[in-house]
CSV table of C-alpha atoms and ligand atoms in Angstrom, one decimal:
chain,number,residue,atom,x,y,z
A,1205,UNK,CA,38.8,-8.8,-60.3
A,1206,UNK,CA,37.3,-6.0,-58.6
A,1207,UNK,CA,37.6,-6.1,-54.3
A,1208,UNK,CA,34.6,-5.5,-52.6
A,1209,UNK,CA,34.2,-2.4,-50.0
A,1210,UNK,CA,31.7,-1.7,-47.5
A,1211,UNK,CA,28.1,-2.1,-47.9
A,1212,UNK,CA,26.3,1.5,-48.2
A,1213,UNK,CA,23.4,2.1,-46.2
A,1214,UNK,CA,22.3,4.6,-48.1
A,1215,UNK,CA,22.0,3.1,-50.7
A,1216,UNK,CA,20.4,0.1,-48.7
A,1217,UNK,CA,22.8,-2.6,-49.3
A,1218,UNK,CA,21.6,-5.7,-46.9
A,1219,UNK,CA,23.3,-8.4,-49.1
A,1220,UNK,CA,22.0,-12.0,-49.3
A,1221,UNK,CA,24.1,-14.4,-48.0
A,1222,UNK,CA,21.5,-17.3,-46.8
A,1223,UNK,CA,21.7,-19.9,-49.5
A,1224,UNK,CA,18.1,-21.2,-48.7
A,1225,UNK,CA,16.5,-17.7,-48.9
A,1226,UNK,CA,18.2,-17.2,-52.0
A,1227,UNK,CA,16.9,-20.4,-53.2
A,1228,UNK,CA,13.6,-20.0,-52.1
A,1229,UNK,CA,12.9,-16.6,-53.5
A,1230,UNK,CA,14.0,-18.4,-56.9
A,1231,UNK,CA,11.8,-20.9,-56.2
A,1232,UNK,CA,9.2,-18.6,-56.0
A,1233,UNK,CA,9.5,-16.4,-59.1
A,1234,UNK,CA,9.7,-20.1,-60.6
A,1235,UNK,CA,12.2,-18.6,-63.4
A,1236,UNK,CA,11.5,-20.3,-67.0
A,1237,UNK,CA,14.2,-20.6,-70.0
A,1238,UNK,CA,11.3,-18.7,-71.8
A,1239,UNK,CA,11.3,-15.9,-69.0
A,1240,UNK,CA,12.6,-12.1,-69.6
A,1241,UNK,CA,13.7,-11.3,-65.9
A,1242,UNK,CA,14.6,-7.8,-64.8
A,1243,UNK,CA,16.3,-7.5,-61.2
A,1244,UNK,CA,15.9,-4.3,-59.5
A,1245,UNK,CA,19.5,-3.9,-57.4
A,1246,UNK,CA,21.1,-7.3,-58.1
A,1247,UNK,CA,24.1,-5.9,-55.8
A,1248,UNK,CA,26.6,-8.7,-55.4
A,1249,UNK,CA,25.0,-10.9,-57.7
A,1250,UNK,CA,23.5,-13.2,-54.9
A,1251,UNK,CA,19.6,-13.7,-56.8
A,1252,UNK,CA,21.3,-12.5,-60.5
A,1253,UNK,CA,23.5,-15.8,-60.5
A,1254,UNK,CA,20.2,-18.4,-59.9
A,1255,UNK,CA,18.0,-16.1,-62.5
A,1256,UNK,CA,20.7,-16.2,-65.5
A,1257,UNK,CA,20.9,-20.4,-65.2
A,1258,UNK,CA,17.3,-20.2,-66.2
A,1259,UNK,CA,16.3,-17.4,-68.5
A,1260,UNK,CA,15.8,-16.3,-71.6
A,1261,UNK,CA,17.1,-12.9,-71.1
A,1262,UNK,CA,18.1,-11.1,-67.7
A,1263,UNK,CA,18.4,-7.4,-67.2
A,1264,UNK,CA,19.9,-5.9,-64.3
A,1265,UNK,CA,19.6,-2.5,-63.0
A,1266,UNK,CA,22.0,-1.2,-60.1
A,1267,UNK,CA,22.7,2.0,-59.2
A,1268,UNK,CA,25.9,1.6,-57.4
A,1269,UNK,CA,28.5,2.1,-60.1
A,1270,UNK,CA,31.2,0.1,-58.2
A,1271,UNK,CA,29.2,-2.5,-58.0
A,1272,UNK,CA,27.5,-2.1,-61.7
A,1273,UNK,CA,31.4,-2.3,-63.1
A,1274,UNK,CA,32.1,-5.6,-61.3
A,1275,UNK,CA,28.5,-7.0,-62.2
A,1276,UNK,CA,30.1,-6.2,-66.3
A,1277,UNK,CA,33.0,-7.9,-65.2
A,1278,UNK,CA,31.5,-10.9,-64.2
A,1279,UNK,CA,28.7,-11.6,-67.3
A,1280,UNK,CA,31.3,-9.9,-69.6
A,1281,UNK,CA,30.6,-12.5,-72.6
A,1282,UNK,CA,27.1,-13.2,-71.4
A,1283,UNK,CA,24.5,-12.2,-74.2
A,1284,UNK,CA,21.7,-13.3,-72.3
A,1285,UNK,CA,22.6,-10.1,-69.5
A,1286,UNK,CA,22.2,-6.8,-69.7
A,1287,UNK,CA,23.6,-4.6,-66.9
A,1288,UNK,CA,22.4,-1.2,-66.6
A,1289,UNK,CA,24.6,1.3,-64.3
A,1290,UNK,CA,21.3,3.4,-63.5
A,1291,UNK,CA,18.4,4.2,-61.3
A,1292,UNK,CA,15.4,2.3,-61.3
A,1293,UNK,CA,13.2,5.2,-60.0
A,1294,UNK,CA,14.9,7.6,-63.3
A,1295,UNK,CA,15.2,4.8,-66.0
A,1296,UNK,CA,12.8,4.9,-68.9
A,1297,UNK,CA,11.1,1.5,-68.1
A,1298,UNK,CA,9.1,1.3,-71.4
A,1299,UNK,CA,12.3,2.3,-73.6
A,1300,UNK,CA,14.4,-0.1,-71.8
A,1301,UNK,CA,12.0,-3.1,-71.4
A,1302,UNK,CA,9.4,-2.2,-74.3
A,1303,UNK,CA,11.1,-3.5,-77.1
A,1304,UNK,CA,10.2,-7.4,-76.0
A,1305,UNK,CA,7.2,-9.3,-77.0
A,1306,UNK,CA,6.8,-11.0,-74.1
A,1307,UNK,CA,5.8,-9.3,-70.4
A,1308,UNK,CA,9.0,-9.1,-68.1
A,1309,UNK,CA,9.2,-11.3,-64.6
A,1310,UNK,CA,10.6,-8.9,-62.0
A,1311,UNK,CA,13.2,-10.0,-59.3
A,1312,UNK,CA,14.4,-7.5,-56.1
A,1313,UNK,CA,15.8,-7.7,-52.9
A,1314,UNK,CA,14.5,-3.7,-52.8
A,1315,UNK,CA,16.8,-1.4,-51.4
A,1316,UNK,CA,14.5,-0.5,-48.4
A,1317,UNK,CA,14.9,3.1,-47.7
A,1318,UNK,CA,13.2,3.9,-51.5
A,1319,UNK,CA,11.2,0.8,-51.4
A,1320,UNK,CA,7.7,2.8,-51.8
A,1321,UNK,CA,8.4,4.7,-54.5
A,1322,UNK,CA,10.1,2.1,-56.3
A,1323,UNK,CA,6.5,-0.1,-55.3
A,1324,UNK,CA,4.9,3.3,-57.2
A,1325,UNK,CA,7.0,3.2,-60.1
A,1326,UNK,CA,6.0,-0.8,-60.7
A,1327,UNK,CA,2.3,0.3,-60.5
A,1328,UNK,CA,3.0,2.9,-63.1
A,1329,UNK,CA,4.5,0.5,-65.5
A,1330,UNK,CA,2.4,-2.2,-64.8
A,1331,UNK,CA,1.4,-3.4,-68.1
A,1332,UNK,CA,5.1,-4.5,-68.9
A,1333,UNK,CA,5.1,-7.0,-66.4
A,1334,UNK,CA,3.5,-10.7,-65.8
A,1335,UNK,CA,4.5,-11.3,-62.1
A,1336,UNK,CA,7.0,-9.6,-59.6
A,1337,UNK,CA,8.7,-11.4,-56.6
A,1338,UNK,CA,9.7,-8.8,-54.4
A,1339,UNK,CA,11.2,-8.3,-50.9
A,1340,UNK,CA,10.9,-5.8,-48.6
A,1341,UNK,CA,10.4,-4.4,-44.7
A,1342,UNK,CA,8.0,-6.6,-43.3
A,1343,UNK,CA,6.1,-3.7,-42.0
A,1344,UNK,CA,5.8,-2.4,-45.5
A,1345,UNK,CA,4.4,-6.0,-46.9
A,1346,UNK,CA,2.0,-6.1,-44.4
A,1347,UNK,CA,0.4,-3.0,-45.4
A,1348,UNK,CA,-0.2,-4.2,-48.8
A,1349,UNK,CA,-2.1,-7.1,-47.5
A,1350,UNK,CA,-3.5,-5.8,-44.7
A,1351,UNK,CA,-7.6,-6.1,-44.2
A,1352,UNK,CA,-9.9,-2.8,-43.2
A,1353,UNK,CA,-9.8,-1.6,-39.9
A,1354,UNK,CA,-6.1,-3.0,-39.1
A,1355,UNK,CA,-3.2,-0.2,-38.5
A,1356,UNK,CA,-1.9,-1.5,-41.5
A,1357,UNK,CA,-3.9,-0.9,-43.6
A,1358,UNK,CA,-3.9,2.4,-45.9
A,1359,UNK,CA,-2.8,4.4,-48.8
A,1360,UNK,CA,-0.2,1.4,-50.7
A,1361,UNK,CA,-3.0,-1.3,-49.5
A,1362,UNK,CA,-5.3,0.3,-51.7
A,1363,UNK,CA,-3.8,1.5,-54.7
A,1364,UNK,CA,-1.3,-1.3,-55.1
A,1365,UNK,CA,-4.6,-3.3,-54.1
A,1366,UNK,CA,-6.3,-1.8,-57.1
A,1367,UNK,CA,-4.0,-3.5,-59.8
A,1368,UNK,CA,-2.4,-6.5,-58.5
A,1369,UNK,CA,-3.3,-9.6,-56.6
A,1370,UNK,CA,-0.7,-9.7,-53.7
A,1371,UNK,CA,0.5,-12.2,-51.3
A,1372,UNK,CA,2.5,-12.8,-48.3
A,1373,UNK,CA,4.9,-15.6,-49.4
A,1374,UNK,CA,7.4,-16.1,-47.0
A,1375,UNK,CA,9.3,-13.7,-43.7
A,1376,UNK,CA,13.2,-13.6,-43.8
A,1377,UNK,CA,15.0,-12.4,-40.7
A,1378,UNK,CA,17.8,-10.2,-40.0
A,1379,UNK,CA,20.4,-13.1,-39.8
A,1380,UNK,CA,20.1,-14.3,-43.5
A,1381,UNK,CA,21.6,-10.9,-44.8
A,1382,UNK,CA,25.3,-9.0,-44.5
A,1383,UNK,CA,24.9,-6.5,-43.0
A,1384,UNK,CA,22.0,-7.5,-41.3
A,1385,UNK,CA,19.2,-5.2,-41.0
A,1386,UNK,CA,17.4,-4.1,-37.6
A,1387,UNK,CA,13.7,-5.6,-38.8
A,1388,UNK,CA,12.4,-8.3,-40.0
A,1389,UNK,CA,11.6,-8.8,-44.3
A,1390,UNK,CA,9.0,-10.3,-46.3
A,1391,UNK,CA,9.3,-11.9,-49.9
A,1392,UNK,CA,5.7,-11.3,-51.6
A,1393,UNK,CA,4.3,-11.9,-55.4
A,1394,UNK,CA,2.4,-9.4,-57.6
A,1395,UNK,CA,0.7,-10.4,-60.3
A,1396,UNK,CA,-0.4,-7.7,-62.3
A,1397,UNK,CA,-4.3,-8.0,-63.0
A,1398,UNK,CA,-5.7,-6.6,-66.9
A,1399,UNK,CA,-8.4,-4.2,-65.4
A,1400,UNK,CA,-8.4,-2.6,-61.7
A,1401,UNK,CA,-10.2,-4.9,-59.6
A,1402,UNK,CA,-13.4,-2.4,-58.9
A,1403,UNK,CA,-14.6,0.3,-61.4
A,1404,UNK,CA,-13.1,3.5,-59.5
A,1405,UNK,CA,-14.3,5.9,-63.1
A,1406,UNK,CA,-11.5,9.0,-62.9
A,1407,UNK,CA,-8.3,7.3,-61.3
A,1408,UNK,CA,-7.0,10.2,-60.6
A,1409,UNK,CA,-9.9,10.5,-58.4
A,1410,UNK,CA,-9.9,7.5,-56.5
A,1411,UNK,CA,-6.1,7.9,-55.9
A,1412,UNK,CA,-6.9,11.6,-54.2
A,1413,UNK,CA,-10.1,10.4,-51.9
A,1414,UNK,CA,-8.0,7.5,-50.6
A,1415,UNK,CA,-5.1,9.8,-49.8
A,1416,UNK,CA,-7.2,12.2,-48.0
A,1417,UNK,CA,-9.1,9.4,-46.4
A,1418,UNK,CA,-6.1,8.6,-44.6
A,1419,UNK,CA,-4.4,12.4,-44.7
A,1420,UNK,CA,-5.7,12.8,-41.3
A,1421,UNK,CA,-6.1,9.2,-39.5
A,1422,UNK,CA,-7.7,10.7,-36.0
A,1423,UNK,CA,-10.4,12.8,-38.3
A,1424,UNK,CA,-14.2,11.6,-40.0
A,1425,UNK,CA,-14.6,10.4,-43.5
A,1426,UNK,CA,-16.3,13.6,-44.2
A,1427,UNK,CA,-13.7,16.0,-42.8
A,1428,UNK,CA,-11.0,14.4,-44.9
A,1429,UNK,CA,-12.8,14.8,-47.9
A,1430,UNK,CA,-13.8,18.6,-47.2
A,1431,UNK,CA,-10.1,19.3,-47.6
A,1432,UNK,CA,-9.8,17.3,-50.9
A,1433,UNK,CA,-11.7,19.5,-52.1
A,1434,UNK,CA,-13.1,17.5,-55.0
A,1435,UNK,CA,-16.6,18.4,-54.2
A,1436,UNK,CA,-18.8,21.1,-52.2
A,1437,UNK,CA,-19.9,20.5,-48.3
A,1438,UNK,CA,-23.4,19.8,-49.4
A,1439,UNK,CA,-22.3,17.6,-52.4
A,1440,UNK,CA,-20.4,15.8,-50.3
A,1441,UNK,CA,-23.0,14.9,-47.7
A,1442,UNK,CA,-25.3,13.6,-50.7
A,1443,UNK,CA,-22.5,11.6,-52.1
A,1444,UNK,CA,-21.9,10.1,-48.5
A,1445,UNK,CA,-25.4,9.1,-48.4
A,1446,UNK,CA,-25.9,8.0,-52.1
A,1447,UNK,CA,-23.2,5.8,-51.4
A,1448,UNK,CA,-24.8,4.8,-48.1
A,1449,UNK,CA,-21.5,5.6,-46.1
A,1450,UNK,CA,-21.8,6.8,-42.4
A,1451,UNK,CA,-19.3,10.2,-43.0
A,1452,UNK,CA,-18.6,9.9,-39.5
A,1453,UNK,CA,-16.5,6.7,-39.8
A,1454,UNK,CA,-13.0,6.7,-40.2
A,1455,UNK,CA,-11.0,6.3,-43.6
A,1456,UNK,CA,-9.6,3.0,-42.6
A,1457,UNK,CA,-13.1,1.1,-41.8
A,1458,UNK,CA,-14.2,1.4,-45.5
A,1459,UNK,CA,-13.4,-1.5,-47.9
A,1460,UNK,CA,-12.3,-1.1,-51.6
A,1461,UNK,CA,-15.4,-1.0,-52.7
A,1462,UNK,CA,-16.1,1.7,-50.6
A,1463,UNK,CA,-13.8,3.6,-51.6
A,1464,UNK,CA,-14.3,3.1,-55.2
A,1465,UNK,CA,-18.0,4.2,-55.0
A,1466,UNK,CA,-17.4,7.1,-53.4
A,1467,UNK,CA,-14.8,7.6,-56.3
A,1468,UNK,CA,-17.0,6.9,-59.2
A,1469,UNK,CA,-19.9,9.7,-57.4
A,1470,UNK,CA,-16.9,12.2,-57.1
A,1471,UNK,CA,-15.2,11.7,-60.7
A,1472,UNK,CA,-18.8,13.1,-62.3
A,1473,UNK,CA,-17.7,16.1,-60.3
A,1474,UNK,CA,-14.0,16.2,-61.1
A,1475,UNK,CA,-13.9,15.1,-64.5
A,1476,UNK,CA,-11.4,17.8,-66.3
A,1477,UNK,CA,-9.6,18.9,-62.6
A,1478,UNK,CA,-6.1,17.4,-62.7
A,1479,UNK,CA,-4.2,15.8,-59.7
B,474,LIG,N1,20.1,-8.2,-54.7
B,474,LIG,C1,21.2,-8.1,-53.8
B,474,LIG,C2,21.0,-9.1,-52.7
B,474,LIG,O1,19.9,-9.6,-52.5
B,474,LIG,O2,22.0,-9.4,-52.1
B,474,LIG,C3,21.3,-6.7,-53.2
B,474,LIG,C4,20.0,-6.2,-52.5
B,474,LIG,S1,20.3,-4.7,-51.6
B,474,LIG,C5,19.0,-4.9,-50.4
B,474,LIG,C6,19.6,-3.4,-52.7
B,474,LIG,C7,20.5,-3.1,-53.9
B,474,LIG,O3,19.8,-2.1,-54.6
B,474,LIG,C8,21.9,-2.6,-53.6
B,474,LIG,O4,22.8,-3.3,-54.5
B,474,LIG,C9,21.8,-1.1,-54.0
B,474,LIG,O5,23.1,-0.6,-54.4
B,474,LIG,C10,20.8,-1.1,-55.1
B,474,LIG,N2,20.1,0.2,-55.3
B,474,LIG,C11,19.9,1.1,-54.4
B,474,LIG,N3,19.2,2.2,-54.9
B,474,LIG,C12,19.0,1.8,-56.2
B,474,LIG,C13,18.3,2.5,-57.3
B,474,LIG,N4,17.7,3.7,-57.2
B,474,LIG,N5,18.3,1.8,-58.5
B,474,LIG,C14,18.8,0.6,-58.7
B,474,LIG,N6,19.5,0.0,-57.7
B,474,LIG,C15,19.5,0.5,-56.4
């Protein structure tokens, strides 16, 4: 049997150890015998051992190889699992998890310190996926469901925002993990929606205004979007006003829908740049 060593912290390892948590979080991916369930960093096992009593097949990715090895000791024999000794952010998602009929449940305690980019990577390969149960920093959950006009809210709100519905399901606090980590956590659910939730027209677009919009938080609407550079001064000011948006306001006051308008008036401008 393999001995365990130290938790890594970097590699984010805040273990599970709070039976209810654990129990709850299951609970709330509501795992089915029908269910394909991938777990991003199943670590010691602490979500992985719930999910396999009730699913239909369970992949697990974990990029520790030390902990991978003992994770292919223990379902050794264990057709329904799959362990993959491998990154999340580098694996081919559609290669490993596009071969089933059926859309994919996600499971993750995320490690924290990459839990954006993973968050991006999800986005990306969103069309594999029915619903996702994830935790992560509080602070970082509250941006994604964070209103206009809040400090919160920003960037992830808006193009996680875009493709999923998103909500706050529960808080966990630092005493229900090993070792325990210096903020607060928040389990949430994703549930991947089959068109973006506004018409934005070029993506690519809409991804760049909203990342200007909030490039330069103290600066005006208008002066973000000059450096974008998606569309001449003048153009710009017509757009503002077609759209019937004060350019003097601040990124953060203007709703989705905003935003998307102001995308769909730019993407006629931008159609063959690339981002
Ligand atoms: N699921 C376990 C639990 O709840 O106790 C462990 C969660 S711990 C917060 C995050 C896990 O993600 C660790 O096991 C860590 O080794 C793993 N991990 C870190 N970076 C990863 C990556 N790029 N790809 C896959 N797993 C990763």
């Amino acid at each position: 049997m393999t001995t365990l060593r130290r938790p890594l912290k970097s590699l984010g390892q805040n273990f599970l150890v709070d039976g209810n948590i654990i129990a709850k979080i299951i609970r709330t991916a509501e795992p089915d015998p029908e269910d394909s369930i991938l777990e991003i960093g199943p670590g010691r096992g602490a979500l992985s051992d719930l999910l396999v009593q009730n699913a239909r097949r369970l992949t697990l990715v974990e990029f520790d190889h030390a902990l991978a090895a003992a994770l292919k000791e223990r379902y050794a024999g264990n057709d329904l699992v799959t362990v993959i000794d491998g990154d999340i952010l580098e694996l081919d998602l559609a290669e490993v998890l596009g071969k089933e009929q059926s859309a994919w449940k996600v499971v993750a305690n995320l490690p924290y310190n990459i839990s954006t980019p993973i968050l991006f990577r999800l986005l990306e390969m969103r069309g594999l996926f029915s619903r996702l149960v994830l935790m992560l920093q509080r602070e970082v959950g509250e941006r994604l469901v964070a209103s206009p006009d809040c400090a919160d809210y920003g960037v992830t709100t808006l193009l996680l925002g875009l493709w999923f519905d998103i909500r706050r399901e529960f808080i966990v606090p630092p005493t229900c993990f090993h070792p325990r980590p210096k903020v607060d956590s928040a389990v949430l659910s994703f549930v991947p929606l089959h068109r973006p939730r506004v018409e934005v027209g070029d993506e690519a677009v809409f991804r760049k205004v909203v990342k200007g919009a909030f490039a330069m938080r103290r600066k005006t609407l208008s002066n973000c979007l000059k450096a974008t550079e998606l569309a001449s001064v003048e153009d710009l000011r017509e757009i503002l006003q077609q759209c019937g948006i004060d350019g003097k306001r601040r990124g953060e006051t203007l709703s989705m829908e905003e935003f998307a308008s102001l995308s769909r008036s730019l993407s006629k401008f931008s159609s063959t740049a690339e981002f």
